[in-house]
Amino acid sequence: YEINNALHLAQCDDIIAKLPAGVDTMLGTKGVYLSGGERQRIAIARAILKDSPIVILDEATAFADPENEALVQKAFTQIGKNKTVIMIAHRLSTVKDADIIYVLQNGRVSERGTHNELVAKEETQDNYRHMWNEYQKSIAWKVV
């Protein structure tokens, strides 16, 4: 029950459904291969099972396609309940809902606050608001 619940919370139902032996399928070198985003969601399920009070996620959506990124982000809400989550990310969409965001430049904290607090600041060439505005422009791009 615990394994299936963790897989469900980590948005892995679709992954398990397509595996030949479900949760008993061997993954990896001598088994089935998963995409980067699918591996991330399985890793989140493992973190949910471990039930550690502190979870560190380093570029957890780096290898996720847009569909998997959305699912991984949904899974973050489950992993973060009643835990301290430290999330290292370059994708601003990944940290947008964090309780507090620390912006690092040259190894130092240059800004901190919630997403709304940081985007409310006056825009400069290298602050969070500027990065957020550039990110918003980039997601509007269309390939024709």
Short mmCIF file of C-alpha atoms in Angstrom, two decimals:
data_model
loop_
_atom_site.label_atom_id
_atom_site.label_comp_id
_atom_site.label_asym_id
_atom_site.label_seq_id
_atom_site.Cartn_x
_atom_site.Cartn_y
_atom_site.Cartn_z
CA TYR A 1 0.00 0.00 0.00
CA GLU A 2 2.75 2.50 0.94
CA ILE A 3 4.60 2.04 -2.35
CA ASN A 4 1.47 2.49 -4.45
CA ASN A 5 0.46 5.55 -2.41
CA ALA A 6 3.92 7.14 -2.83
CA LEU A 7 3.82 6.44 -6.58
CA HIS A 8 0.38 8.03 -6.80
CA LEU A 9 1.45 11.12 -4.82
CA ALA A 10 4.51 11.48 -7.07
CA GLN A 11 2.30 11.48 -10.19
CA CYS A 12 3.62 8.08 -11.36
CA ASP A 13 0.32 6.31 -12.14
CA ASP A 14 0.81 6.69 -15.91
CA ILE A 15 4.35 5.31 -15.71
CA ILE A 16 3.33 2.22 -13.74
CA ALA A 17 0.34 1.58 -16.02
CA LYS A 18 2.55 1.24 -19.11
CA LEU A 19 5.20 -1.00 -17.51
CA PRO A 20 4.92 -4.69 -18.50
CA ALA A 21 4.84 -5.96 -14.90
CA GLY A 22 3.63 -2.78 -13.18
CA VAL A 23 5.50 -2.04 -9.95
CA ASP A 24 7.37 -5.33 -10.28
CA THR A 25 9.04 -4.30 -13.55
CA MET A 26 12.85 -4.23 -13.47
CA LEU A 27 14.15 -0.77 -14.39
CA GLY A 28 17.55 0.24 -15.71
CA THR A 29 20.41 -1.70 -17.26
CA LYS A 30 18.67 -5.07 -17.49
CA GLY A 31 15.14 -3.73 -17.58
CA VAL A 32 12.92 -0.99 -18.93
CA TYR A 33 14.34 2.49 -19.47
CA LEU A 34 12.46 5.60 -18.40
CA SER A 35 12.70 9.17 -19.67
CA GLY A 36 14.48 11.78 -17.55
CA GLY A 37 11.19 13.22 -16.31
CA GLU A 38 9.83 9.77 -15.49
CA ARG A 39 12.99 8.94 -13.52
CA GLN A 40 12.57 12.20 -11.59
CA ARG A 41 9.00 11.29 -10.62
CA ILE A 42 10.12 7.81 -9.48
CA ALA A 43 12.88 9.49 -7.42
CA ILE A 44 10.25 11.72 -5.79
CA ALA A 45 8.19 8.62 -4.92
CA ARG A 46 11.29 7.15 -3.27
CA ALA A 47 11.79 10.38 -1.30
CA ILE A 48 8.15 10.23 -0.16
CA LEU A 49 8.71 6.65 1.04
CA LYS A 50 11.90 7.59 2.89
CA ASP A 51 9.92 10.20 4.86
CA SER A 52 12.98 12.31 5.69
CA PRO A 53 12.32 15.64 7.46
CA ILE A 54 14.66 17.42 5.00
CA VAL A 55 14.65 16.89 1.24
CA ILE A 56 17.21 18.42 -1.13
CA LEU A 57 16.26 18.61 -4.80
CA ASP A 58 19.02 19.62 -7.20
CA GLU A 59 17.69 20.59 -10.64
CA ALA A 60 14.79 18.18 -10.23
CA THR A 61 13.12 19.31 -13.47
CA ALA A 62 16.29 19.70 -15.53
CA PHE A 63 15.66 16.66 -17.73
CA ALA A 64 11.89 16.89 -17.81
CA ASP A 65 9.95 17.72 -20.95
CA PRO A 66 7.08 20.23 -20.42
CA GLU A 67 4.51 17.48 -19.67
CA ASN A 68 6.76 15.77 -17.13
CA GLU A 69 7.80 19.11 -15.64
CA ALA A 70 4.18 19.88 -14.78
CA LEU A 71 3.77 16.43 -13.20
CA VAL A 72 7.05 16.74 -11.27
CA GLN A 73 5.91 20.12 -9.94
CA LYS A 74 2.63 18.58 -8.76
CA ALA A 75 4.68 15.91 -7.02
CA PHE A 76 6.74 18.60 -5.25
CA THR A 77 3.62 19.72 -3.40
CA GLN A 78 3.29 16.20 -2.00
CA ILE A 79 6.94 15.78 -1.05
CA GLY A 80 7.01 19.15 0.70
CA LYS A 81 4.18 18.57 3.13
CA ASN A 82 5.52 18.87 6.70
CA LYS A 83 9.13 18.87 5.47
CA THR A 84 11.91 21.31 4.82
CA VAL A 85 12.60 21.27 1.09
CA ILE A 86 15.72 22.87 -0.35
CA MET A 87 15.31 23.18 -4.10
CA ILE A 88 18.16 24.19 -6.39
CA ALA A 89 16.84 25.26 -9.77
CA HIS A 90 17.49 27.35 -12.84
CA ARG A 91 13.91 27.02 -14.12
CA LEU A 92 12.01 29.79 -12.38
CA SER A 93 8.71 27.95 -12.82
CA THR A 94 10.10 25.31 -10.45
CA VAL A 95 10.58 27.72 -7.52
CA LYS A 96 7.68 30.12 -8.14
CA ASP A 97 5.54 28.63 -5.35
CA ALA A 98 8.34 28.31 -2.77
CA ASP A 99 7.84 29.87 0.67
CA ILE A 100 11.08 31.79 0.18
CA ILE A 101 13.37 32.16 -2.81
CA TYR A 102 17.07 32.95 -2.51
CA VAL A 103 18.71 34.35 -5.65
CA LEU A 104 22.44 33.67 -5.84
CA GLN A 105 24.92 35.66 -7.89
CA ASN A 106 28.64 34.98 -7.80
CA GLY A 107 28.16 32.67 -4.81
CA ARG A 108 26.30 35.23 -2.69
CA VAL A 109 22.64 35.82 -1.90
CA SER A 110 21.63 38.87 -3.93
CA GLU A 111 17.88 38.74 -3.22
CA ARG A 112 15.41 36.83 -1.10
CA GLY A 113 11.65 36.79 -0.75
CA THR A 114 8.53 35.20 -2.15
CA HIS A 115 7.90 35.20 -5.88
CA ASN A 116 5.40 38.06 -5.52
CA GLU A 117 7.80 40.11 -3.41
CA LEU A 118 10.66 39.61 -5.85
CA VAL A 119 8.66 40.47 -8.99
CA ALA A 120 7.30 43.59 -7.26
CA LYS A 121 10.83 45.04 -7.01
CA GLU A 122 12.12 47.49 -9.58
CA GLU A 123 13.64 45.63 -12.51
CA THR A 124 17.40 45.71 -12.97
CA GLN A 125 19.58 43.88 -15.49
CA ASP A 126 20.27 40.89 -13.26
CA ASN A 127 17.56 40.57 -10.63
CA TYR A 128 14.79 38.00 -10.20
CA ARG A 129 12.16 40.26 -11.77
CA HIS A 130 14.27 40.62 -14.91
CA MET A 131 14.84 36.86 -15.09
CA TRP A 132 11.10 36.23 -14.56
CA ASN A 133 10.14 38.68 -17.33
CA GLU A 134 12.63 37.05 -19.71
CA TYR A 135 11.29 33.62 -18.78
CA GLN A 136 7.72 34.76 -19.52
CA LYS A 137 8.82 35.98 -22.96
CA SER A 138 10.56 32.68 -23.69
CA ILE A 139 7.54 30.50 -22.90
CA ALA A 140 5.49 32.57 -25.34
CA TRP A 141 7.82 31.67 -28.23
CA LYS A 142 6.27 29.61 -30.97
CA VAL A 143 8.16 27.42 -33.43
CA VAL A 144 6.61 27.61 -36.88
#
